[in-house]
Short mmCIF file of C-alpha atoms and ligand atoms in Angstrom, two decimals:
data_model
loop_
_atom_site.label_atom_id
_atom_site.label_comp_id
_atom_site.label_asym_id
_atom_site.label_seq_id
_atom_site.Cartn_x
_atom_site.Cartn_y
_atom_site.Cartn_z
CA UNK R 27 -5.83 9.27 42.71
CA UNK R 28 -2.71 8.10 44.91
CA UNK R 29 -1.07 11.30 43.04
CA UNK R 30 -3.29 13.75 44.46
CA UNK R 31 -1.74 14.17 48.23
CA UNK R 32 1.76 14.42 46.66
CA UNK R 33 0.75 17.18 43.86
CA UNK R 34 -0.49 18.89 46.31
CA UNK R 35 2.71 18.97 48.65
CA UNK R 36 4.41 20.17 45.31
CA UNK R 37 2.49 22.77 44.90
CA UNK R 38 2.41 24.33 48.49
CA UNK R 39 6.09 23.73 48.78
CA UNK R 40 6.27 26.06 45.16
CA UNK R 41 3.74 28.75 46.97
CA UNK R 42 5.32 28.71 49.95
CA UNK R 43 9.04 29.36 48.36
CA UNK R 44 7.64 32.16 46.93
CA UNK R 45 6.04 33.45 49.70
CA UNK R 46 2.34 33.65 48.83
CA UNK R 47 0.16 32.97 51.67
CA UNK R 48 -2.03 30.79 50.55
CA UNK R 49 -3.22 26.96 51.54
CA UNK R 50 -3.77 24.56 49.10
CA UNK R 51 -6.01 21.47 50.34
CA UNK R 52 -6.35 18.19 48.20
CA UNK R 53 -9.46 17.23 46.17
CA UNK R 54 -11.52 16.55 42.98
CA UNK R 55 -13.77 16.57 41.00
CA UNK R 56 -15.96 13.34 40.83
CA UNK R 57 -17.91 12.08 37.75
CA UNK R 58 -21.30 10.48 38.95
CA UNK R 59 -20.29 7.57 36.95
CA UNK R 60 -16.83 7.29 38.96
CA UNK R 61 -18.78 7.83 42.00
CA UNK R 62 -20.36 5.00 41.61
CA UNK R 63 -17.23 2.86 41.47
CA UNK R 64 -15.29 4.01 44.10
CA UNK R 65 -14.06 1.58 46.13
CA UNK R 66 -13.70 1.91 49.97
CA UNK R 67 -10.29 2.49 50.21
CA UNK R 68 -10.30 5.40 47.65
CA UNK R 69 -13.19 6.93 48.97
CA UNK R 70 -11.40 9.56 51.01
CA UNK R 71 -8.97 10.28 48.60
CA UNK R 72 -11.02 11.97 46.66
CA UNK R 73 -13.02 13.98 49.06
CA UNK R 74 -12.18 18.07 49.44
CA UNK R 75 -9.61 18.16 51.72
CA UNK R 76 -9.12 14.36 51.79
CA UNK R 77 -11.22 14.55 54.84
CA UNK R 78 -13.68 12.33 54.27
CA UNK R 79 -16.84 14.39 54.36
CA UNK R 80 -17.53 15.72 51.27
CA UNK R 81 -16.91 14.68 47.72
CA UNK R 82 -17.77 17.52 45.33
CA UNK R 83 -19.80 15.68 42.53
CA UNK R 84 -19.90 15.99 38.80
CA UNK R 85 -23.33 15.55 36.95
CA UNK R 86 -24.14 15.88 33.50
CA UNK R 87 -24.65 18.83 32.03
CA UNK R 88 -26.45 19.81 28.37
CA UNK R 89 -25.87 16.34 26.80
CA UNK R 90 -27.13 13.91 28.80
CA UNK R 91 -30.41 13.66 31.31
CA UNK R 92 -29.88 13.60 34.85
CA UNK R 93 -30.23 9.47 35.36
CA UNK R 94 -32.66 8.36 37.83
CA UNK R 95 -29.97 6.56 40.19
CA UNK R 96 -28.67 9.72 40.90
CA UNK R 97 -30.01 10.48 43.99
CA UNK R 98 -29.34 6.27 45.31
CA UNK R 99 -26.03 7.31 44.91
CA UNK R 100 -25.95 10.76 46.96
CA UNK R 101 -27.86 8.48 49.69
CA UNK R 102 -25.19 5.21 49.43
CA UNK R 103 -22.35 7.96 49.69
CA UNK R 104 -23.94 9.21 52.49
CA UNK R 105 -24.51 5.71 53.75
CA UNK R 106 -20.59 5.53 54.15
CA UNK R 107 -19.97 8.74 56.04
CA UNK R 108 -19.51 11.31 52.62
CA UNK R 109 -21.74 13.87 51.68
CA UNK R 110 -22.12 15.61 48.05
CA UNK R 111 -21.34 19.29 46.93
CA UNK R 112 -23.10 19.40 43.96
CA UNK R 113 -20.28 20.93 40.94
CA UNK R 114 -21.75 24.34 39.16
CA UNK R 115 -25.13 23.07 39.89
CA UNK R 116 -26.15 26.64 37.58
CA UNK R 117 -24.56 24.77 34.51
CA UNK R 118 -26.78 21.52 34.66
CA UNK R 119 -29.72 21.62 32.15
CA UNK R 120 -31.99 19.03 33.93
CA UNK R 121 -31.39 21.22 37.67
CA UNK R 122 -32.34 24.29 35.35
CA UNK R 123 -35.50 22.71 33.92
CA UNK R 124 -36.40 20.88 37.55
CA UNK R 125 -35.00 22.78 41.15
CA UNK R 126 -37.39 20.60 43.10
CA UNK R 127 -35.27 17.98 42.22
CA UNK R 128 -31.68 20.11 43.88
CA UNK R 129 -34.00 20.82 46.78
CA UNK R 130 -34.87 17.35 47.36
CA UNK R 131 -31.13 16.31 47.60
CA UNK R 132 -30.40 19.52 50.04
CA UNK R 133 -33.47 18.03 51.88
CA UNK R 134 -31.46 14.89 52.10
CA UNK R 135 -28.55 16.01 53.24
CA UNK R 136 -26.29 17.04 49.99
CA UNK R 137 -24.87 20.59 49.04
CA UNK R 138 -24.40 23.35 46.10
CA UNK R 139 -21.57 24.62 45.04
CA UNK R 140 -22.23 27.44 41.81
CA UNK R 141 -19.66 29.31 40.16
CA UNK R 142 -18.35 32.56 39.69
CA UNK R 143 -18.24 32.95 36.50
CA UNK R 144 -21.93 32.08 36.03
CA UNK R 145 -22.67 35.44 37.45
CA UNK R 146 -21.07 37.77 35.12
CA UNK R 147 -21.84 38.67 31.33
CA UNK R 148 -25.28 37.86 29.79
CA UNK R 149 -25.77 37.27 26.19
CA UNK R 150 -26.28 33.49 25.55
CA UNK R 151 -25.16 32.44 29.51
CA UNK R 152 -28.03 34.90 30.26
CA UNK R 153 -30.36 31.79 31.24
CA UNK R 154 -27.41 30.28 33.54
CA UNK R 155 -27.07 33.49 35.12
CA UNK R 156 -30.84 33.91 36.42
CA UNK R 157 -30.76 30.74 37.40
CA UNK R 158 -27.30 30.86 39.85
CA UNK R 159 -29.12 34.08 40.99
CA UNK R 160 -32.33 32.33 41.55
CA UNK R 161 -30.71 29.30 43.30
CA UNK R 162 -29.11 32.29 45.62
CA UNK R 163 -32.27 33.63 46.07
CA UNK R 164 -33.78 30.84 47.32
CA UNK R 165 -30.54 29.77 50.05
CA UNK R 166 -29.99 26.75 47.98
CA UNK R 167 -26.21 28.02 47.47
CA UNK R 168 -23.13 26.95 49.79
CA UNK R 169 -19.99 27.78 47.99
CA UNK R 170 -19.42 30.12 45.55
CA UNK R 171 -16.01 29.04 43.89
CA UNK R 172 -14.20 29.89 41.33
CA UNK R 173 -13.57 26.60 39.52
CA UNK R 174 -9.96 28.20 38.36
CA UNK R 175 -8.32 26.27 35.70
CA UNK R 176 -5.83 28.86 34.75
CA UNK R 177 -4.55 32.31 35.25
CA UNK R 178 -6.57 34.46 33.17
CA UNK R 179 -9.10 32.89 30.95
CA UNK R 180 -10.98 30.69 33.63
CA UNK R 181 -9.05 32.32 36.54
CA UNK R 182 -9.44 32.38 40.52
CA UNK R 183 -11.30 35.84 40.77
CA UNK R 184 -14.38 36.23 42.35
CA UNK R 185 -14.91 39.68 42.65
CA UNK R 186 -16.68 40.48 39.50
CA UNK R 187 -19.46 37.49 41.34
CA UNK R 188 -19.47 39.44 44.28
CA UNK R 189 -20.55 42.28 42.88
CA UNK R 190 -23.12 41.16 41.03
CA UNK R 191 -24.47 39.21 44.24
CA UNK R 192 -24.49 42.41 45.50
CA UNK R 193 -26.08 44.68 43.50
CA UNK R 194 -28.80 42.28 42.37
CA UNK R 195 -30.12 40.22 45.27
CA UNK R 196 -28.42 43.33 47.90
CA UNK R 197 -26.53 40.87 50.11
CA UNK R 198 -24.30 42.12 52.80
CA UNK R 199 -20.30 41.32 53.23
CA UNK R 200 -21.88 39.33 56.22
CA UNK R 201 -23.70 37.31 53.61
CA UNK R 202 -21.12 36.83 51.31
CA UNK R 203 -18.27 35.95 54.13
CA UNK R 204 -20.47 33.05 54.81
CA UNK R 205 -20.91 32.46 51.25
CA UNK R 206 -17.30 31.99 50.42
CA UNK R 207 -15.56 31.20 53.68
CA UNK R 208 -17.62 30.10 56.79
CA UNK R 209 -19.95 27.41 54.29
CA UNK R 210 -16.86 25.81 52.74
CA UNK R 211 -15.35 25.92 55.96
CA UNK R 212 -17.99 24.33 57.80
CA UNK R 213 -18.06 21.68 54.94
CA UNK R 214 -14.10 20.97 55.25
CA UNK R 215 -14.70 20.47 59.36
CA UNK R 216 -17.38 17.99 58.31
CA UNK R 217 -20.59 19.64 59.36
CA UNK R 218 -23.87 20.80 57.43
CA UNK R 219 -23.95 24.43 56.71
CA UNK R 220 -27.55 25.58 56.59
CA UNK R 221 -27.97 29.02 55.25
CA UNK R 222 -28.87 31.64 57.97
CA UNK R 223 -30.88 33.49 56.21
CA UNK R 224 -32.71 30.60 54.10
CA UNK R 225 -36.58 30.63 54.48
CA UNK R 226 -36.59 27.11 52.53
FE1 FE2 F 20 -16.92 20.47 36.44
#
């Protein structure tokens, strides 16, 4: 965890010597059951940014049930200050089978982050596609990342998204700016970004 601020530093110093202009802020990815042991001290360590505000939050996906604490631990996170994006909230089963249940934590205060890749082929992903779109649909989305783990495979684009965000629910650059730069800026500064165009 103490690692994180310094890999970082690496890594900017590496862009930067090559002259890529690009920023690279700390953060992580948080398991619900680490989130549940963080202490006070690491707490902001592991938020995006290292700010403090937001901790983007890991649930279980296919394998095992959303547990019934979950949504004591959103509130005793937010109890100290740090609110939750929920991780490629397309990807988990019980969200899928139950969106009441990702409305009630937006209701309470937490966030959804989906990702890019959801959006793009069909085939057996076909379910997890209509549902990203759906949770689009309904302005439960606030970051559409690209959860890059390498350069090609599971790489940073998000165009091919875009487009399909486009040509299926007809959004406008407008839209999409907020969708992958005013939200996750908002979120970085700390505040609540409510979807201007949401009805719900
Ligand atoms: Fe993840």
């Amino acid at each position: 965890m103490e690692e994180i601020a310094a890999r970082t530093a690496d890594l900017q110093a590496l862009l930067d010597h090559h002259a890529v202009p690009l920023q690279v802020l700390p953060g992580a990815e948080v398991t619900l059951g680490a989130a549940r042991e963080l202490r006070q001290e690491q707490l902001p360590l592991v938020t995006l940014g290292q700010r403090g505000r937001y901790l983007l939050l890991e649930l279980p996906e296919d394998e095992d049930a959303l547990p019934d604490d979950l949504e004591d631990v959103v509130a005793r996170l937010g109890a100290r200050g740090v609110r939750v994006l929920v991780a490629h909230a397309e990807r988990i089963r019980d969200l899928a089978a139950d969106p009441a249940r990702l409305g009630r934590l937006i209701a309470a205060g937490a966030r959804t982050q989906i990702t890019a890749r959801s959006l793009v082929g069909g085939g057996p992903r076909e379910a997890r596609r209509r549902f990203a779109l759906d949770l689009l649909r309904r302005g439960w989305v606030h970051d559409l990342a690209s959860d890059a783990h390498a350069t090609r495979e599971r790489g940073p684009d998000l165009r091919p998204a875009i487009g399909t965000i486009r040509e299926e629910l007809g959004w406008t650059p407008a839209a999409i700016d907020w969708l992958v730069t005013d939200a996750p800026e908002a979120m970085l500064a700390g505040r609540l970004p409510i979807v201007p165009w949401a009805s719900a």
